[in-house]
Amino acid sequence: QAFPVSFAGKEDLEKGNKMILPQSALDHLARLHISYPMLFEVSNPSTARRTHAGVQEFIADEGMCYLPYWMMCNLLLQEGDLVRITNTTLPKGNFVKLQPVSSEFLDIHNPRAVLENSLRNFATLTVGDCIVIDYNQKKYEIEIAECKPAQAISIIEADVNVDFAPPKDYKEPEPRAAAGGSQFQTKVEESEEPAPAPVEEKGPKLFSGGGQRVDGKAIKTPLSSPAIGPAAPPAIEDELDEKMPWRKRLHKGVKMVNAPYGFNTGHMSAQKGAAPPPKPVDDLWKGGGNTLK
């Protein structure tokens, strides 16, 4: 007969999958020369549901066994129902894939560390079981989705790689509203409009000359762009001479750099709208002298 471990005062066993068997079971197993660690297949004869577990102690009363309550729920057992326990051997596992039932498990600060710490209390893992993790006064259900190399494995002193599947109630984030799509479509239409033709800049073009080779040979034009060739040198000096004619004058043999005094202020060279020439300054000391006689 199966009963919860709380009936034996062993509530700590709810954190794993180890059960309590009677002393007669240990005597019978010792005569069979079984392999260690002791692992068992636990099944419900009325529903054909089965799982696997380890053993913690042999202190139960004769004809009784104590199981974690979550294991009884997986086997659809009630208190006092008959259960069949058979000794078995399981291979050591190397991979297990777990799937939380609720997405609340992802709210834990470090769910992987919590789960790896909780699995230390387990002796076996069976595909289809739904184990319970007790953390921070909350219980989280974790389903065993996949095990390797078999459907049931032993994790005692085994190096097991743990993988996670999305929770069963996890929903993908919904895409943005249709307004965002229409805005994106408008931007695409604007980008498809032909770009305006570039406007040629007026005035002198800087850095528009061509390069020369050191050996004096002609520069070959690339085949990919035959229209490109060396451009004519800029006529910057000629344009500057037109705007500043005084640059060519040699005042006393020295080339003038600054504009001469009064340039662009007279009636001949002044531009339209320029200020009138300044009035001549009268001589303050003009006139003749007088004697006292």
Short mmCIF file of C-alpha atoms in Angstrom, two decimals:
data_model
loop_
_atom_site.label_atom_id
_atom_site.label_comp_id
_atom_site.label_asym_id
_atom_site.label_seq_id
_atom_site.Cartn_x
_atom_site.Cartn_y
_atom_site.Cartn_z
CA GLN A 1 0.00 0.00 0.00
CA ALA A 2 1.23 3.49 -0.91
CA PHE A 3 1.16 6.47 1.40
CA PRO A 4 2.73 9.97 1.23
CA VAL A 5 6.07 10.46 2.97
CA SER A 6 4.42 13.06 5.22
CA PHE A 7 2.66 10.16 6.97
CA ALA A 8 6.09 8.98 8.12
CA GLY A 9 7.23 12.45 9.15
CA LYS A 10 9.72 12.70 6.25
CA GLU A 11 8.52 15.86 4.48
CA ASP A 12 12.05 16.56 3.20
CA LEU A 13 11.71 13.63 0.78
CA GLU A 14 9.16 15.65 -1.19
CA LYS A 15 12.15 17.46 -2.78
CA GLY A 16 13.32 14.26 -4.54
CA ASN A 17 12.12 10.89 -5.78
CA LYS A 18 13.33 8.54 -3.05
CA MET A 19 10.89 6.34 -1.10
CA ILE A 20 10.79 4.41 2.16
CA LEU A 21 10.38 0.61 2.03
CA PRO A 22 9.90 -2.04 4.75
CA GLN A 23 12.77 -4.04 6.26
CA SER A 24 11.65 -7.25 4.55
CA ALA A 25 12.34 -5.68 1.16
CA LEU A 26 16.00 -5.15 2.12
CA ASP A 27 16.37 -8.75 3.27
CA HIS A 28 14.88 -10.06 0.04
CA LEU A 29 17.10 -7.82 -2.12
CA ALA A 30 20.24 -8.83 -0.23
CA ARG A 31 19.66 -12.50 -1.12
CA LEU A 32 19.30 -11.64 -4.82
CA HIS A 33 22.78 -10.03 -5.06
CA ILE A 34 21.47 -6.97 -6.91
CA SER A 35 23.63 -4.15 -8.24
CA TYR A 36 23.98 -0.86 -6.44
CA PRO A 37 22.69 1.82 -6.24
CA MET A 38 19.25 0.30 -5.69
CA LEU A 39 16.79 1.58 -8.29
CA PHE A 40 13.16 0.58 -8.65
CA GLU A 41 10.31 0.70 -11.13
CA VAL A 42 7.11 1.90 -9.47
CA SER A 43 3.84 1.21 -11.30
CA ASN A 44 0.11 1.44 -10.69
CA PRO A 45 -1.48 -1.92 -11.57
CA SER A 46 -4.89 -0.38 -12.25
CA THR A 47 -3.75 2.32 -14.71
CA ALA A 48 -0.47 0.91 -16.11
CA ARG A 49 1.30 4.17 -15.31
CA ARG A 50 4.88 3.77 -14.18
CA THR A 51 7.90 5.73 -13.07
CA HIS A 52 11.29 5.10 -11.43
CA ALA A 53 12.67 5.98 -8.01
CA GLY A 54 15.41 5.32 -5.50
CA VAL A 55 15.21 4.30 -1.88
CA GLN A 56 16.05 6.37 1.19
CA GLU A 57 15.44 4.00 4.11
CA PHE A 58 13.97 0.60 5.01
CA ILE A 59 11.95 1.61 8.06
CA ALA A 60 8.37 1.34 6.78
CA ASP A 61 5.82 -1.00 8.32
CA GLU A 62 5.32 -4.35 6.67
CA GLY A 63 3.17 -4.14 3.55
CA MET A 64 3.50 -0.34 3.32
CA CYS A 65 5.69 2.09 1.39
CA TYR A 66 5.96 5.85 1.50
CA LEU A 67 6.26 7.86 -1.73
CA PRO A 68 6.59 11.60 -2.44
CA TYR A 69 3.14 13.03 -2.98
CA TRP A 70 3.96 14.42 -6.44
CA MET A 71 4.97 10.90 -7.51
CA MET A 72 1.64 9.55 -6.29
CA CYS A 73 -0.09 12.23 -8.39
CA ASN A 74 1.84 11.13 -11.49
CA LEU A 75 0.80 7.51 -10.87
CA LEU A 76 -2.82 8.50 -10.06
CA LEU A 77 -2.56 6.89 -6.64
CA GLN A 78 -4.65 7.60 -3.56
CA GLU A 79 -3.69 6.92 0.05
CA GLY A 80 -3.80 3.17 0.65
CA ASP A 81 -3.87 2.14 -3.05
CA LEU A 82 -1.84 -0.86 -4.10
CA VAL A 83 1.45 -0.21 -5.89
CA ARG A 84 3.94 -2.57 -7.56
CA ILE A 85 7.65 -2.03 -6.92
CA THR A 86 10.25 -3.91 -8.96
CA ASN A 87 14.03 -3.72 -8.78
CA THR A 88 15.62 -2.56 -12.03
CA THR A 89 18.89 -1.30 -13.54
CA LEU A 90 19.07 2.00 -15.45
CA PRO A 91 21.90 3.44 -17.56
CA LYS A 92 23.66 6.60 -16.47
CA GLY A 93 22.21 9.60 -18.22
CA ASN A 94 24.19 12.15 -20.22
CA PHE A 95 21.40 14.47 -21.43
CA VAL A 96 18.02 15.64 -20.19
CA LYS A 97 15.61 18.21 -21.59
CA LEU A 98 13.26 19.93 -19.18
CA GLN A 99 10.12 21.95 -19.87
CA PRO A 100 8.55 24.18 -17.18
CA VAL A 101 4.77 23.92 -17.01
CA SER A 102 4.36 27.60 -16.12
CA SER A 103 6.35 30.58 -17.34
CA GLU A 104 6.58 31.78 -13.72
CA PHE A 105 9.64 29.55 -13.41
CA LEU A 106 11.51 32.01 -15.66
CA ASP A 107 11.00 34.76 -13.08
CA ILE A 108 13.57 33.09 -10.82
CA HIS A 109 16.86 34.96 -10.72
CA ASN A 110 18.95 31.96 -11.83
CA PRO A 111 16.61 29.08 -12.81
CA ARG A 112 19.39 26.83 -14.11
CA ALA A 113 21.30 26.93 -10.81
CA VAL A 114 18.10 26.31 -8.82
CA LEU A 115 17.20 23.33 -10.97
CA GLU A 116 20.68 21.78 -10.90
CA ASN A 117 20.70 22.10 -7.11
CA SER A 118 17.27 20.48 -6.84
CA LEU A 119 18.20 17.54 -9.09
CA ARG A 120 20.79 16.43 -6.53
CA ASN A 121 17.92 14.97 -4.50
CA PHE A 122 16.79 12.79 -7.42
CA ALA A 123 18.08 9.33 -8.21
CA THR A 124 16.35 8.80 -11.57
CA LEU A 125 14.54 10.74 -14.30
CA THR A 126 11.80 9.29 -16.50
CA VAL A 127 10.34 10.83 -19.66
CA GLY A 128 6.79 12.04 -19.05
CA ASP A 129 7.18 12.61 -15.30
CA CYS A 130 6.27 15.98 -13.86
CA ILE A 131 8.59 16.73 -10.96
CA VAL A 132 8.01 19.51 -8.43
CA ILE A 133 10.68 22.05 -7.47
CA ASP A 134 10.15 23.85 -4.16
CA TYR A 135 11.87 27.25 -4.17
CA ASN A 136 11.24 30.40 -2.15
CA GLN A 137 8.01 29.02 -0.67
CA LYS A 138 6.65 28.32 -4.15
CA LYS A 139 6.25 25.05 -6.05
CA TYR A 140 7.15 24.86 -9.74
CA GLU A 141 6.23 21.89 -11.94
CA ILE A 142 8.88 20.72 -14.42
CA GLU A 143 8.14 18.08 -17.05
CA ILE A 144 10.82 15.66 -18.27
CA ALA A 145 10.63 16.09 -22.04
CA GLU A 146 13.61 14.01 -23.19
CA CYS A 147 16.31 11.76 -21.74
CA LYS A 148 19.39 10.14 -23.22
CA PRO A 149 20.49 7.40 -23.75
CA ALA A 150 17.15 5.87 -22.63
CA GLN A 151 13.62 6.84 -21.63
CA ALA A 152 14.58 6.37 -17.97
CA ILE A 153 18.07 7.21 -16.69
CA SER A 154 20.05 7.25 -13.47
CA ILE A 155 21.63 10.57 -12.46
CA ILE A 156 23.58 9.34 -9.44
CA GLU A 157 27.22 10.40 -9.88
CA ALA A 158 26.54 11.21 -13.54
CA ASP A 159 27.58 14.18 -15.65
CA VAL A 160 24.30 15.25 -17.26
CA ASN A 161 23.85 18.08 -19.75
CA VAL A 162 20.65 19.98 -19.00
CA ASP A 163 18.64 21.76 -21.70
CA PHE A 164 15.48 23.81 -21.38
CA ALA A 165 12.39 23.97 -23.59
CA PRO A 166 10.03 26.97 -23.61
CA PRO A 167 7.29 26.80 -20.95
CA LYS A 168 4.02 25.28 -22.02
CA ASP A 169 2.10 28.51 -21.52
CA TYR A 170 4.76 30.65 -23.20
CA LYS A 171 3.45 32.88 -26.00
CA GLU A 172 5.52 34.55 -28.66
CA PRO A 173 5.44 38.37 -28.51
CA GLU A 174 2.91 39.80 -30.93
CA PRO A 175 4.19 41.92 -33.83
CA ARG A 176 3.71 45.65 -33.79
CA ALA A 177 0.44 47.29 -34.81
CA ALA A 178 -0.48 47.80 -38.47
CA ALA A 179 0.24 51.51 -38.13
CA GLY A 180 3.91 50.72 -37.94
CA GLY A 181 3.63 48.71 -41.17
CA SER A 182 1.91 51.55 -43.02
CA GLN A 183 4.59 53.94 -41.81
CA PHE A 184 7.26 51.57 -43.07
CA GLN A 185 5.45 51.29 -46.41
CA THR A 186 5.35 55.07 -46.70
CA LYS A 187 9.06 55.28 -46.08
CA VAL A 188 9.67 52.65 -48.75
CA GLU A 189 7.57 54.58 -51.26
CA GLU A 190 9.48 57.75 -50.48
CA SER A 191 12.77 55.96 -51.01
CA GLU A 192 11.56 54.62 -54.38
CA GLU A 193 11.02 58.15 -55.75
CA PRO A 194 13.75 59.21 -58.22
CA ALA A 195 16.44 61.29 -56.64
CA PRO A 196 16.88 64.84 -58.03
CA ALA A 197 19.75 65.42 -60.42
CA PRO A 198 22.87 66.82 -58.76
CA VAL A 199 23.36 70.57 -59.18
CA GLU A 200 26.72 71.59 -60.54
CA GLU A 201 28.53 74.00 -58.30
CA LYS A 202 29.68 77.30 -59.73
CA GLY A 203 33.08 78.78 -59.14
CA PRO A 204 36.52 77.21 -58.93
CA LYS A 205 36.69 73.42 -58.49
CA LEU A 206 39.29 72.40 -55.97
CA PHE A 207 41.15 69.08 -56.08
CA SER A 208 40.02 68.31 -59.61
CA GLY A 209 43.45 67.70 -61.12
CA GLY A 210 44.92 64.46 -62.41
CA GLY A 211 47.75 62.35 -61.08
CA GLN A 212 51.11 61.75 -62.75
CA ARG A 213 53.34 58.71 -62.71
CA VAL A 214 56.91 58.91 -61.45
CA ASP A 215 58.31 57.15 -64.57
CA GLY A 216 56.62 59.68 -66.87
CA LYS A 217 54.38 57.15 -68.62
CA ALA A 218 50.75 57.87 -69.40
CA ILE A 219 48.11 56.86 -66.90
CA LYS A 220 45.92 54.04 -68.13
CA THR A 221 42.19 54.60 -67.74
CA PRO A 222 40.40 51.69 -65.94
CA LEU A 223 38.30 49.47 -68.21
CA SER A 224 35.38 49.57 -65.80
CA SER A 225 35.01 53.35 -66.23
CA PRO A 226 36.46 54.43 -69.63
CA ALA A 227 34.87 57.84 -69.40
CA ILE A 228 37.05 58.81 -66.48
CA GLY A 229 40.24 60.61 -67.44
CA PRO A 230 42.61 63.27 -66.16
CA ALA A 231 40.81 66.57 -65.72
CA ALA A 232 42.13 69.93 -66.86
CA PRO A 233 44.02 71.92 -64.24
CA PRO A 234 41.93 74.55 -62.46
CA ALA A 235 42.14 78.16 -63.65
CA ILE A 236 42.11 79.63 -60.17
CA GLU A 237 44.79 82.25 -60.86
CA ASP A 238 42.94 83.68 -63.86
CA GLU A 239 39.71 84.05 -61.95
CA LEU A 240 41.51 85.71 -59.06
CA ASP A 241 43.26 88.13 -61.43
CA GLU A 242 39.89 89.16 -62.90
CA LYS A 243 38.48 89.88 -59.46
CA MET A 244 41.66 91.54 -58.13
CA PRO A 245 43.48 93.29 -61.04
CA TRP A 246 45.94 94.98 -58.68
CA ARG A 247 47.59 91.59 -58.07
CA LYS A 248 49.57 91.89 -61.34
CA ARG A 249 50.94 95.33 -60.52
CA LEU A 250 54.44 95.60 -59.17
CA HIS A 251 54.57 98.60 -56.86
CA LYS A 252 58.23 99.61 -56.65
CA GLY A 253 59.23 96.13 -57.77
CA VAL A 254 57.20 94.40 -54.98
CA LYS A 255 54.14 92.35 -55.78
CA MET A 256 51.12 93.65 -53.93
CA VAL A 257 49.26 91.21 -51.74
CA ASN A 258 46.67 93.52 -50.13
CA ALA A 259 44.36 95.79 -52.11
CA PRO A 260 45.68 99.35 -52.49
CA TYR A 261 44.20 102.11 -50.38
CA GLY A 262 40.97 103.46 -51.87
CA PHE A 263 40.43 100.47 -54.21
CA ASN A 264 36.74 100.11 -55.22
CA THR A 265 35.86 103.53 -53.68
CA GLY A 266 36.35 105.97 -56.62
CA HIS A 267 33.83 106.88 -59.30
CA MET A 268 35.77 104.91 -61.94
CA SER A 269 36.40 101.68 -60.11
CA ALA A 270 33.63 101.81 -57.52
CA GLN A 271 30.91 99.21 -57.73
CA LYS A 272 27.27 100.11 -57.96
CA GLY A 273 25.93 101.09 -54.59
CA ALA A 274 29.41 101.66 -53.09
CA ALA A 275 29.97 104.48 -50.60
CA PRO A 276 30.99 107.94 -52.07
CA PRO A 277 34.64 108.97 -51.82
CA PRO A 278 35.57 110.84 -48.63
CA LYS A 279 35.70 114.70 -48.71
CA PRO A 280 39.13 116.32 -48.81
CA VAL A 281 40.38 117.53 -45.43
CA ASP A 282 40.89 121.34 -45.19
CA ASP A 283 44.29 122.66 -44.09
CA LEU A 284 43.83 123.91 -40.56
CA TRP A 285 46.94 126.16 -40.66
CA LYS A 286 46.44 127.93 -43.99
CA GLY A 287 46.57 131.78 -44.22
CA GLY A 288 49.24 134.48 -43.89
CA GLY A 289 50.93 135.95 -40.92
CA ASN A 290 50.49 139.59 -39.51
CA THR A 291 52.95 141.87 -37.69
CA LEU A 292 52.27 144.08 -34.67
CA LYS A 293 53.55 147.24 -36.30
#
